[in-house]
XYZ file of C-alpha atoms in Angstrom:
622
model
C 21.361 24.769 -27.238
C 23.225 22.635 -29.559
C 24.812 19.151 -28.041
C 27.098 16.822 -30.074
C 26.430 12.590 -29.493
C 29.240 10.976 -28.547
C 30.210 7.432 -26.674
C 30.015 7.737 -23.246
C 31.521 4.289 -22.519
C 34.503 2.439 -24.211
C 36.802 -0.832 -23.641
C 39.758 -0.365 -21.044
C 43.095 -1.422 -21.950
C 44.849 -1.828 -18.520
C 47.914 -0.968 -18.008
C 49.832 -0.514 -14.330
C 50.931 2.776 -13.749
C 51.934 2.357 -10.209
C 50.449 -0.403 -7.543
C 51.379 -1.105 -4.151
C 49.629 -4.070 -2.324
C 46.878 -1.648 -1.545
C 47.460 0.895 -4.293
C 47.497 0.957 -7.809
C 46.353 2.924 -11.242
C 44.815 2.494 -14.531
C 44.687 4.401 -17.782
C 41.556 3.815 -20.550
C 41.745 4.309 -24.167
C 37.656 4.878 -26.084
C 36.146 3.231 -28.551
C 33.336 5.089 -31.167
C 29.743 3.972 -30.508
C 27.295 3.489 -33.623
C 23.798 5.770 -33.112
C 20.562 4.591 -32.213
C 18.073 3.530 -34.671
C 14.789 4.750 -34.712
C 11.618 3.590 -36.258
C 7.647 4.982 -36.679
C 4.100 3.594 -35.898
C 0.932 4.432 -35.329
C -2.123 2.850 -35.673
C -4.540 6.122 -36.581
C -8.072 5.714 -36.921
C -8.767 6.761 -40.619
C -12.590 6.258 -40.723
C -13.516 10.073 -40.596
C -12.395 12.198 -43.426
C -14.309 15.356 -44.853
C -14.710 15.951 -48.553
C -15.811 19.770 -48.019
C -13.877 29.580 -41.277
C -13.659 37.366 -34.387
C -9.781 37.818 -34.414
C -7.866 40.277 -32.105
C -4.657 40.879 -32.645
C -2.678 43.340 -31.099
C 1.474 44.319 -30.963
C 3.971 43.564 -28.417
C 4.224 45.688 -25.306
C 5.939 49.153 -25.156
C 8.817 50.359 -22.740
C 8.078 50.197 -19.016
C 9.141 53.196 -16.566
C 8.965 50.839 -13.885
C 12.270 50.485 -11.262
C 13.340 47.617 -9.809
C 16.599 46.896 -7.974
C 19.660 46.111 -9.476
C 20.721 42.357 -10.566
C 22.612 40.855 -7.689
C 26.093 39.609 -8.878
C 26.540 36.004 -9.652
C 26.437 33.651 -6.557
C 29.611 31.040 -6.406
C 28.136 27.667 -7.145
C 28.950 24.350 -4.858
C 28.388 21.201 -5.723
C 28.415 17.962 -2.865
C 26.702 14.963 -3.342
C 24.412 15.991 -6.228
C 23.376 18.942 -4.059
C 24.252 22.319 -5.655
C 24.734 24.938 -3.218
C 24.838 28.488 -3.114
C 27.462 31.278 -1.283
C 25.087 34.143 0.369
C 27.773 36.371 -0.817
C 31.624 35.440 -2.648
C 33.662 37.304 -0.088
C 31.451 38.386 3.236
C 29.949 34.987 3.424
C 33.284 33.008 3.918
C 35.793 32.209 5.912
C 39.161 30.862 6.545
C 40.241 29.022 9.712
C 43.314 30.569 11.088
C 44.402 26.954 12.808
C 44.702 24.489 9.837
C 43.395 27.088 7.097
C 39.958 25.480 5.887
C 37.659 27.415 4.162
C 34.083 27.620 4.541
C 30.974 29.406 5.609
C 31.244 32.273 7.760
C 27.989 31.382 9.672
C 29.185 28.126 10.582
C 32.740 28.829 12.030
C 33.152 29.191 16.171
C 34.013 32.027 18.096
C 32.194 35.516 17.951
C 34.839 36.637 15.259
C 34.457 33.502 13.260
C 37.924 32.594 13.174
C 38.184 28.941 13.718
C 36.154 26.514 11.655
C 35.689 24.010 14.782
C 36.373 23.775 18.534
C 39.273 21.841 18.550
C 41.111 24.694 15.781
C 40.153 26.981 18.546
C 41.578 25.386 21.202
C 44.621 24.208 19.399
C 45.136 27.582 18.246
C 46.132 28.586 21.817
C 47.979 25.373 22.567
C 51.885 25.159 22.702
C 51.783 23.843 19.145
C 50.099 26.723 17.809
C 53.415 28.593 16.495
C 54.738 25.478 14.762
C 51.406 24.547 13.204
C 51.213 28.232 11.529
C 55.076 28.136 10.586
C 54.963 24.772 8.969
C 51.594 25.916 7.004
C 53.139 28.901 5.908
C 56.222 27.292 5.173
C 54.610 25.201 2.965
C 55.476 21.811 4.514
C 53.171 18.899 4.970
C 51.280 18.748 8.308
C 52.149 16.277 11.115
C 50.376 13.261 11.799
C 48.447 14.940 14.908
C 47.708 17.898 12.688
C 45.785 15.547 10.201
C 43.655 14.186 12.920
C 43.089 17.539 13.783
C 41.838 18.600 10.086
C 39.406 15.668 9.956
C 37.592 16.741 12.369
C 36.961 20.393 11.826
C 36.273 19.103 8.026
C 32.848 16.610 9.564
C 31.942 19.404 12.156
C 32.198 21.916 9.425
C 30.276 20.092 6.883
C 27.440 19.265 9.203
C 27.451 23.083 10.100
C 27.419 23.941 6.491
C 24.443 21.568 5.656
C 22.160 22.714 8.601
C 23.167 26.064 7.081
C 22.229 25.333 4.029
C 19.167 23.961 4.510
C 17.944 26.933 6.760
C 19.246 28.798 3.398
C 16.785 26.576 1.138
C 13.379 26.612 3.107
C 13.812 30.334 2.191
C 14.294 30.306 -0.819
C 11.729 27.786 -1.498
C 9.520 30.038 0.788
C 10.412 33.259 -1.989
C 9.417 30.812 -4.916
C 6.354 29.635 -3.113
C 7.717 26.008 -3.498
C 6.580 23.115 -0.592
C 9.051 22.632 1.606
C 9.785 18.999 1.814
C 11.880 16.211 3.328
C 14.805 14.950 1.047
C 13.433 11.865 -1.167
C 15.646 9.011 -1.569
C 15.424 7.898 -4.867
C 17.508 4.968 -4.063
C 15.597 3.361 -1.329
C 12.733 3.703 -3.047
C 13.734 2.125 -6.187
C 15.237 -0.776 -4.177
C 12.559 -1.638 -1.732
C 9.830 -1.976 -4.453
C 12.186 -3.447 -7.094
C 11.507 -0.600 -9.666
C 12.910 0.555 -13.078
C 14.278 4.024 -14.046
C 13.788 5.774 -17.220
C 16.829 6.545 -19.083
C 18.389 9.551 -19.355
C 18.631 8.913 -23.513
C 14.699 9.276 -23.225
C 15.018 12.547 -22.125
C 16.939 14.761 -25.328
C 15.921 18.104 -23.375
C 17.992 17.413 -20.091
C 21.580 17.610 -19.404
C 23.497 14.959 -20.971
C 20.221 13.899 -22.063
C 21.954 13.756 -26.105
C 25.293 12.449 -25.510
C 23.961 9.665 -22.841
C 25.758 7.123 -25.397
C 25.455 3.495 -23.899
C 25.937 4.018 -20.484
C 24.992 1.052 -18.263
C 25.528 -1.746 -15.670
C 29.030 -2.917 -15.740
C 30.777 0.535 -16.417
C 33.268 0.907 -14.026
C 34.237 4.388 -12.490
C 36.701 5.665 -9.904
C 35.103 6.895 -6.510
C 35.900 8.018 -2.545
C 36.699 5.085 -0.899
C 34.371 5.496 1.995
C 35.344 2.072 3.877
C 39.110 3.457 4.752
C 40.357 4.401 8.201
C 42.535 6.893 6.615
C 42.436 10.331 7.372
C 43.365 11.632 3.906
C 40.961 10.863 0.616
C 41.487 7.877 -1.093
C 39.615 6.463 -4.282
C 38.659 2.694 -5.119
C 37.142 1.099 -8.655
C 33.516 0.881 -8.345
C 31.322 -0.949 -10.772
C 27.153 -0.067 -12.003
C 25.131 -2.880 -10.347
C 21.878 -0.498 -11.613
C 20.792 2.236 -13.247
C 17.733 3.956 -12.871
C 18.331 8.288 -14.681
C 21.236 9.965 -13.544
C 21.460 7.370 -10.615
C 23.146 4.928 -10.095
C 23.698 1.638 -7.363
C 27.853 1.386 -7.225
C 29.522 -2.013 -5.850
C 32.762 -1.155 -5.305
C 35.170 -3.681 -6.995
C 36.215 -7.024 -4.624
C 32.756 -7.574 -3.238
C 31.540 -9.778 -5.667
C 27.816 -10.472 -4.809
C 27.908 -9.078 -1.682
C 25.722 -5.565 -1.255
C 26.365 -4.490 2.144
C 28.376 -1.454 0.695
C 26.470 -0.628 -2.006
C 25.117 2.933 -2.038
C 23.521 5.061 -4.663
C 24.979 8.063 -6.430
C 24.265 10.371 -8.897
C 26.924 9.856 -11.906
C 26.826 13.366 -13.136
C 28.584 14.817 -10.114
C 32.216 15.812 -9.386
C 32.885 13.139 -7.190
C 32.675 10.565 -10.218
C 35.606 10.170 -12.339
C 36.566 7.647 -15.461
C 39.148 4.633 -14.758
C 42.595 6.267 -15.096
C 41.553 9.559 -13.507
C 43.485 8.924 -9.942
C 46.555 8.041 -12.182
C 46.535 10.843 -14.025
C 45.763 13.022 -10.792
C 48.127 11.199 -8.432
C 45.727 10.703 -6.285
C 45.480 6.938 -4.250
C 43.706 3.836 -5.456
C 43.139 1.521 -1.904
C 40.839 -1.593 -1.589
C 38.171 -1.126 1.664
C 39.355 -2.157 4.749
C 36.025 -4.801 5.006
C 38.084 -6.970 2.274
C 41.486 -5.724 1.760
C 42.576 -8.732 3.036
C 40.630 -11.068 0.390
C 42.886 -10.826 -2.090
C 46.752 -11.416 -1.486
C 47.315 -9.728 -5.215
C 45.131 -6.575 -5.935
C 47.368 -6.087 -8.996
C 46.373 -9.487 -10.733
C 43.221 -9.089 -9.384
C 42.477 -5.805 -10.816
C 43.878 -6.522 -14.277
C 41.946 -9.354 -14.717
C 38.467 -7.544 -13.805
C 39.187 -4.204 -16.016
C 40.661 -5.520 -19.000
C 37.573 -5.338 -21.605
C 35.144 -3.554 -19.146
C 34.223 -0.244 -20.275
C 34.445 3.410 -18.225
C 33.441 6.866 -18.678
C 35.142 9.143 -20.965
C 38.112 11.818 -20.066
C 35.695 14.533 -20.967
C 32.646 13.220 -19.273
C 33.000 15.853 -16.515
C 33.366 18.947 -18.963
C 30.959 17.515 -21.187
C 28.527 17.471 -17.940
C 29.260 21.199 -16.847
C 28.671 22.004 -20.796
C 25.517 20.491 -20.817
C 24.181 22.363 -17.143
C 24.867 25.643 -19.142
C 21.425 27.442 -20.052
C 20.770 30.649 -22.424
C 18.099 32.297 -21.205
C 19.014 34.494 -18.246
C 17.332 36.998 -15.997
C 15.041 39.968 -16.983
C 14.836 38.567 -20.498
C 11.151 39.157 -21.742
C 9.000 36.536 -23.731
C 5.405 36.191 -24.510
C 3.858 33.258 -22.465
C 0.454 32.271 -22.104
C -1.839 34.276 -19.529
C -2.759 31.762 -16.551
C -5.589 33.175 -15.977
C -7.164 33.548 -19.779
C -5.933 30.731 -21.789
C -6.930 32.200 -24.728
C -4.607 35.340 -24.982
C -0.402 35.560 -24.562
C 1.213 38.123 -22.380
C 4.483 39.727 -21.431
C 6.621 38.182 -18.592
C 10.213 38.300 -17.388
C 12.974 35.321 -16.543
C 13.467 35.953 -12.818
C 14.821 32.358 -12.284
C 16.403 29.470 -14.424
C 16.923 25.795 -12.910
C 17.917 23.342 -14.834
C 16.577 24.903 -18.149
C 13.263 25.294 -16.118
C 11.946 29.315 -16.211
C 10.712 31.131 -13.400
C 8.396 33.403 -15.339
C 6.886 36.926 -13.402
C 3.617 38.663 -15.982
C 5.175 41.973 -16.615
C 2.505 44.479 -14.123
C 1.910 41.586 -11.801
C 3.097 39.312 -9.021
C 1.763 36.347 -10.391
C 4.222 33.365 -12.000
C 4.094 30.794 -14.157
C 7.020 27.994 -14.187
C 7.678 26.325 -17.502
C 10.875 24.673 -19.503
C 12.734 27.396 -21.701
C 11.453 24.466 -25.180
C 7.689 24.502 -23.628
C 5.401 25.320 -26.125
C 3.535 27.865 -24.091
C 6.241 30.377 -24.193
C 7.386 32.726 -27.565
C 9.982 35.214 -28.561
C 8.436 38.975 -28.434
C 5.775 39.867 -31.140
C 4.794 36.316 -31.569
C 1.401 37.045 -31.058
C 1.066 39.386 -33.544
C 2.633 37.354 -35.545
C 0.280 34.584 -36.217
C -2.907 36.864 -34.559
C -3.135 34.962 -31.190
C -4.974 37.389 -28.666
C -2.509 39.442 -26.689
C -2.848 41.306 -23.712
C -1.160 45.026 -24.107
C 1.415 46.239 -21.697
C 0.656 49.476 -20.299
C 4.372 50.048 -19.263
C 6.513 52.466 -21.669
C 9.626 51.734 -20.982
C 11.799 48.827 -20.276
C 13.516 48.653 -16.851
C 17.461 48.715 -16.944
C 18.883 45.178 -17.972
C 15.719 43.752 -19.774
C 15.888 42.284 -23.078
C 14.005 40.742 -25.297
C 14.942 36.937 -25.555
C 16.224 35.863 -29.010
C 14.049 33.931 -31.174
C 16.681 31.358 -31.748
C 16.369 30.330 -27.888
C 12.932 29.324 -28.074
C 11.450 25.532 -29.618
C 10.963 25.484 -32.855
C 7.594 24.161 -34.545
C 7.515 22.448 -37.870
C 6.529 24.028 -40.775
C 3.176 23.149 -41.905
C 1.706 24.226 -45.971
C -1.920 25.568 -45.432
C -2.835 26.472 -49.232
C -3.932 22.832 -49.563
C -6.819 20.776 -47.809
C -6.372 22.434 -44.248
C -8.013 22.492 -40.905
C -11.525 24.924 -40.818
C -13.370 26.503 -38.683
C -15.629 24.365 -36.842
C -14.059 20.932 -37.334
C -14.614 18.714 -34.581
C -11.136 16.389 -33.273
C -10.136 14.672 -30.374
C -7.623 17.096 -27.663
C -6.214 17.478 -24.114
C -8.041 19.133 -22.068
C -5.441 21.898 -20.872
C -7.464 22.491 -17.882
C -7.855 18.587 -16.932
C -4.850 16.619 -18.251
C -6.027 13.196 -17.493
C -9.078 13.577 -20.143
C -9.336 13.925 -24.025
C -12.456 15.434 -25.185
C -14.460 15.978 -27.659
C -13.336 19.751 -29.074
C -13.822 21.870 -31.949
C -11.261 24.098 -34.017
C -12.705 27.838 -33.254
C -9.965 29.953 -35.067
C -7.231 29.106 -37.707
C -4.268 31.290 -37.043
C -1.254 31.689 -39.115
C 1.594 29.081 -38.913
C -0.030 26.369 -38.564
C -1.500 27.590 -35.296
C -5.085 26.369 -34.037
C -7.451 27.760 -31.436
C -9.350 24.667 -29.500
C -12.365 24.803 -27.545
C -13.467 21.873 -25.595
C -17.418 21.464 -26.852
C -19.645 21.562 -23.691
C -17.982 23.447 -21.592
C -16.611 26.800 -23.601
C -16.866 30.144 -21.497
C -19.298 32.961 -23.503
C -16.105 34.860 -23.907
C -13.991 32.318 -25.259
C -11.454 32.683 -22.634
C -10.680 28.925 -22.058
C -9.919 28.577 -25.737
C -6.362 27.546 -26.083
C -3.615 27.080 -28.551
C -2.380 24.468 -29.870
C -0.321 24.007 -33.160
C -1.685 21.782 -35.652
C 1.887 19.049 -35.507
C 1.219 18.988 -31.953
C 1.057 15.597 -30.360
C -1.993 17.159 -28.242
C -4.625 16.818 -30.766
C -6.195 13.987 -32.427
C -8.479 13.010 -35.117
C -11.863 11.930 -34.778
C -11.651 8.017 -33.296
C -8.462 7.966 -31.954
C -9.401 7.285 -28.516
C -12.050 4.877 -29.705
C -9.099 2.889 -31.814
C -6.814 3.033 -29.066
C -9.049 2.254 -26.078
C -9.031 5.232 -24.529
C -11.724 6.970 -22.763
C -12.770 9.635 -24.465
C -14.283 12.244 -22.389
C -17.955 13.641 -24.456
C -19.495 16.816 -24.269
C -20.704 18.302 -20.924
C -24.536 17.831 -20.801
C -24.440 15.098 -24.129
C -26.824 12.425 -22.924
C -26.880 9.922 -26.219
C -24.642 7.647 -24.504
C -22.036 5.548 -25.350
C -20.617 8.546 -27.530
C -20.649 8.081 -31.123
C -19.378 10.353 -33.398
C -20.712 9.797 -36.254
C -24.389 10.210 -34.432
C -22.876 13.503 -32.886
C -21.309 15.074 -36.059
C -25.136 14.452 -37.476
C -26.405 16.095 -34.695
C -24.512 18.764 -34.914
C -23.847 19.231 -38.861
C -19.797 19.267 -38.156
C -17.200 17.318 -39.947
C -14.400 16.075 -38.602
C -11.000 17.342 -39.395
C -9.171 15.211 -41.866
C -6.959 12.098 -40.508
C -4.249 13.294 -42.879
C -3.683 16.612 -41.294
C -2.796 15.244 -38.104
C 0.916 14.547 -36.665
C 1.768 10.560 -36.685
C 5.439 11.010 -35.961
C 5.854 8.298 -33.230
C 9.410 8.412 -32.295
C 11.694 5.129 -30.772
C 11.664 7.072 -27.482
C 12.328 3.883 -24.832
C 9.495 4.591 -22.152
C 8.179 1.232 -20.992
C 4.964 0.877 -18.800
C 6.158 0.923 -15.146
C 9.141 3.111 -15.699
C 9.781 6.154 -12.893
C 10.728 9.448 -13.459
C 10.472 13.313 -12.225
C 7.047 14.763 -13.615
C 6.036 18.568 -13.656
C 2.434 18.450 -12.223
C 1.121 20.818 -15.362
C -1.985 21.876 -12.995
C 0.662 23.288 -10.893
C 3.575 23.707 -12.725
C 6.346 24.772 -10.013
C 5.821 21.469 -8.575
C 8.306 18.601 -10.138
C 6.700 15.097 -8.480
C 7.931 11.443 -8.310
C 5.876 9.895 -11.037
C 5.376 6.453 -12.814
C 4.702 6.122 -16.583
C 1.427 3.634 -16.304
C 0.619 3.365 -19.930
C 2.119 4.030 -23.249
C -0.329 4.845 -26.721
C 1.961 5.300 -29.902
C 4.017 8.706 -28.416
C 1.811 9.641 -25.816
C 2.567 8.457 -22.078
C -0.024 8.474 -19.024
C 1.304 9.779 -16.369
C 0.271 8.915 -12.548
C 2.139 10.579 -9.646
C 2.925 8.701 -7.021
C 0.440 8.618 -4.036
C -2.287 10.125 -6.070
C -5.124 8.990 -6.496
C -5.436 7.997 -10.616
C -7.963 11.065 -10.992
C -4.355 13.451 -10.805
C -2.958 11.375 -13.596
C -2.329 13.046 -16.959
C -1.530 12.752 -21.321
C 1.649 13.870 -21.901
C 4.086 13.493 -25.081
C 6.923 11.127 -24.954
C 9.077 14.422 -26.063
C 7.750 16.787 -23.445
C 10.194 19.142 -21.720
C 8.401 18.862 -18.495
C 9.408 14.735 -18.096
C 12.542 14.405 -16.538
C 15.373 11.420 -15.129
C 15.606 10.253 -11.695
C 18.057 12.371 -10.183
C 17.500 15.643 -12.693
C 16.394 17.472 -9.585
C 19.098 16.433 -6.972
C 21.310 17.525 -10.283
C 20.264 21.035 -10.574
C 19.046 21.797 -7.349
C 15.022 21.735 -7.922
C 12.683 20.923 -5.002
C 11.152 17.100 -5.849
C 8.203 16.366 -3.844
C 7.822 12.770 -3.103
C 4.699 10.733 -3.290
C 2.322 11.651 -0.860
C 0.249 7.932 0.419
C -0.409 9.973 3.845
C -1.814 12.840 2.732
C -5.384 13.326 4.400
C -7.026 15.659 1.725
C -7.483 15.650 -2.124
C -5.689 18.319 -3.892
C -7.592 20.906 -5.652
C -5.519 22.933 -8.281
C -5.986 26.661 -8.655
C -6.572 26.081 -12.095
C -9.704 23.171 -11.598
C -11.209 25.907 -9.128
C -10.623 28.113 -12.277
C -12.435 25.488 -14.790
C -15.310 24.682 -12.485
C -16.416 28.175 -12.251
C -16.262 29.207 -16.029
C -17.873 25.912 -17.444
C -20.532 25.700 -14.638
């Protein structure tokens, strides 16, 4: 998915459209924005050099005669508050209140037949103002005063009827997707109470917005619900960024000056967040909050004097944001993704879910999942495998079930192309990797298989199964492996063979020992990209040992590209090596933006977490 950079933020020019002594208007004109500069370092260890190769390979899957039911139709999509909500159903699942004409869910309206959306539309309904209230609403005329009170009401006791609906809703879906059910984290609080720093959301190119983020920051100035009005209809008020930490933000709305006992948090990508101009061009009403509306005795001059030169969102931003949440892969396509449960071969699943660009992934013949972003490198079009001649594990369905596809190789993250006539990588060189099934070590490994492509087979030495089913791939740009020394350069510990007693570790002792060479510095990825992580930084972290869960995280140390990351109220053992590019890092806020489950940090928690796949890894390298 393609996404154009643009400026976010640009001067206002303020000019009065309309402004009573509590009401008034602006319009904003943009400004272009110059890109980001970028540079490279990286301080590789260069002291290893070497002057000096049973493949399976198998096709794709056939056809499967398999039946499954068909694709339910496309659920209506809510958004409120950051929250995106779901319809059970576009038609049987609502309602409309025959009193003042609200609609919402059917579940939550009053009376066996659901026809009122609160007590009081009930009651009124049968009142002596009942015919006039229906006459003037079908007549099209505004309703009375009363009749406003009454529609504030239902509209709260509707709402909170919704919500407890929708959360009922949730904890089931969560309970189909075998996610932990968990109480709402508030970003905001947190952030505030321990005085903490966001990532950006330009460190993040994957994500929504993620490329078009432009120069968004403290002092932009949007247009937001006035929530400090004792008016019954919705009114809007200028709001400026006092922080930003992701897709959140702390707004202060305009007039309070250094005062913070209104300031809430919000998440700037959602409806309810427009650019300065927006209520003029909408007609809808600018009014100060009631706590100072008396400060001032000239809003106008007051207003013009703060905007002019400040810089807002741009007219698009809200498109550009519903653009952006758009993702291509869709249900029942099938891709080849590695097999959980032998890292060494690639099998056949289907998309049965997509959040946020994150796939739920079902192995075709099984009931097992695997979650994983649609640019992970885990996951390949169809007949990748036999492609390069990466171990595959043969479908015994014949025919494809109604609706599947294959997903189009253009959809899936492309690798760099590598020349391997020259000075290459060999069988049985010895480098530095990620342990896939232990994320917070490097270890000593050795290249068992050179596929085509520039793809690698890596075994970690000391611990290898007999069957070579905890080999893994890697390709040979990825920012996974190192050269010989790189931890020892970089003061890293570097993790040695199981059972290697000669220590410290030195490898120039153990490639003696062993009659290995190492693989050549030169062949090795030192791309290190300006990304902006800074030590200390928070963000939303896929827990790769269990990869449905998406965790409050901090980024606790920073090595050329690659980024240590410890989740929050884990002990450090949990923490783990992860690129600075990796599609499994996300913004604060990116879940309360699509909808994903974030679990928060868990300091109470009276057990150690043990990860399926550590059970796994105990067993085949004991």
């Amino acid at each position: 998915m393609q996404k154009r950079k643009y400026s976010l933020t640009h001067p206002l020019t303020v000019q009065l459209v309309s402004f009573t002594p509590s009401l008034c208007s602006f319009q904003a004109e943009r400004t272009p924005r110059s890109e980001r500069k970028r540079q490279d370092s990286f301080g590789m260890f260069d002291g290893y050099d070497s002057c000096s190769e049973e493949s399976t390979s198998s096709s794709s899957s056939e056809d499967s005669e398999d039946e499954v039911p068909s694709i339910p139709a496309s659920l209506p999509i809510i958004k409120n508050n950051g929250q995106v909500y779901t319809y059970p159903d576009g038609k049987a699942g609502m309602a409309t209140c025959e009193m003042c004409g609200m609609v919402g869910v059917r579940d939550a309206f009053y009376s066996k037949t659901k026809r009122f959306c609160s007590v009081s539309c009930s009651r009124s309904y049968s009142s002596n103002s009942k015919k006039a209230s229906i006459m003037a609403r079908l007549q099209g005329k505004p309703p009375t005063k009363k009749a406003k009170v009454l529609q504030k009401q239902p509209l709260m006791a509707k709402l909170a009827a919704y919500a407890q609906y929708q959360a009922s809703q949730q904890q089931q879906n969560l309970a189909k997707s075998k996610a932990v059910p968990v109480e709402c984290f508030d970003w905001g609080r947190y952030i505030c109470s321990n005085n903490l720093v966001g990532a950006p959301v330009s460190c993040f190119k994957h994500v929504p917005m993620g490329m078009c983020w432009g120069d968004l920051a403290e002092g932009v100035r949007v247009e937001v619900l006035n929530s400090d009005t004792n008016l019954s209809t919705k009114v809007y008020w200028i709001a400026g960024i006092v922080k930003l930490a992701g897709f959140k933000a702390l707004l202060r709305y305009e007039g309070f000056d250094n005062d913070t006992i209104r300031d809430f948090w919000c998440n700037l990508c959602v409806p309810e967040i427009h650019p300065v101009g927006w209520c003029a061009s909408s007609g809808k009403p600018l009014v100060p909050p009631k706590s100072i509306q008396n400060k001032y005795s000239n809003w106008k001059a007051f207003l013009v004097k703060r905007l002019t030169g400040a810089k807002t969102l741009p007219p698009d931003f809200a498109a550009k944001v519903h653009e952006n949440m758009q993702f291509p892969f869709k249900k029942l396509m099938r891709v080849e993704v590695v097999d959980k449960t032998h890292l060494c071969r690639t099998r056949v699943a289907l998309v049965e879910q997509v959040i946020g660009g994150r796939l739920r992934l079902v192995y075709e013949e099984s009931s097992d999942d695997f979650w994983c972003h649609m640019y992970s490198p885990l996951i390949h079009a169809i007949g990748w495998s036999r492609s390069i001649g990466h171990r595959f594990k043969r479908s015994d369905v014949s025919k494809k079930i109604d609706g599947q596809v294959d997903a189009p190789a253009p959809l899936f993250a492309k690798v760099k192309d590598v020349d391997q006539s020259g000075e290459w990588f060999k069988d049985g060189m010895k480098l530095e990797a990620i342990d896939p099934l232990n994320l917070s070590a490097i270890c000593v490994a050795t290249v068992r298989k050179v596929l085509a492509d520039g793809y690698l087979m890596i075994a970690i030495d000391g611990s290898e199964a007999a069957d070579g089913s905890d080999w893994f791939c890697y390709h040979s740009t990825s920012p996974s492996i190192f050269p010989a020394g790189f931890c020892g350069i970089n003061n890293i510990e570097l993790t040695p063979p199981r059972g290697y007693t000669k220590l410290p570790f030195k490898w120039f002792d153990y490639l003696r020992e062993t009659s290995s060479i190492a693989a050549p510095v030169k062949l090795f990825n030192k791309d290190v990209p300006n990304h902006g992580f800074r030590q200390g930084m928070k963000l939303e972290a896929v827990d790769l040992m269990d990869p449905r869960l998406v965790c409050v995280a901090t980024v606790t140390r920073i090595v050329h590209r690659l980024l240590r990351i410890h989740f929050d109220g884990w002990e450090d053992e949990y923490d783990q090596w992860v690129d600075c590019q990796s599609p499994d890092l996300y913004p604060v806020g990116w879940c309360q933006l699509t909808g994903y489950q974030l679990q928060p940090p868990a300091y109470q928690i009276p057990q150690k977490r043990i990860h399926k796949w550590q059970k796994r890894q105990s067993k085949n390298r004991s």
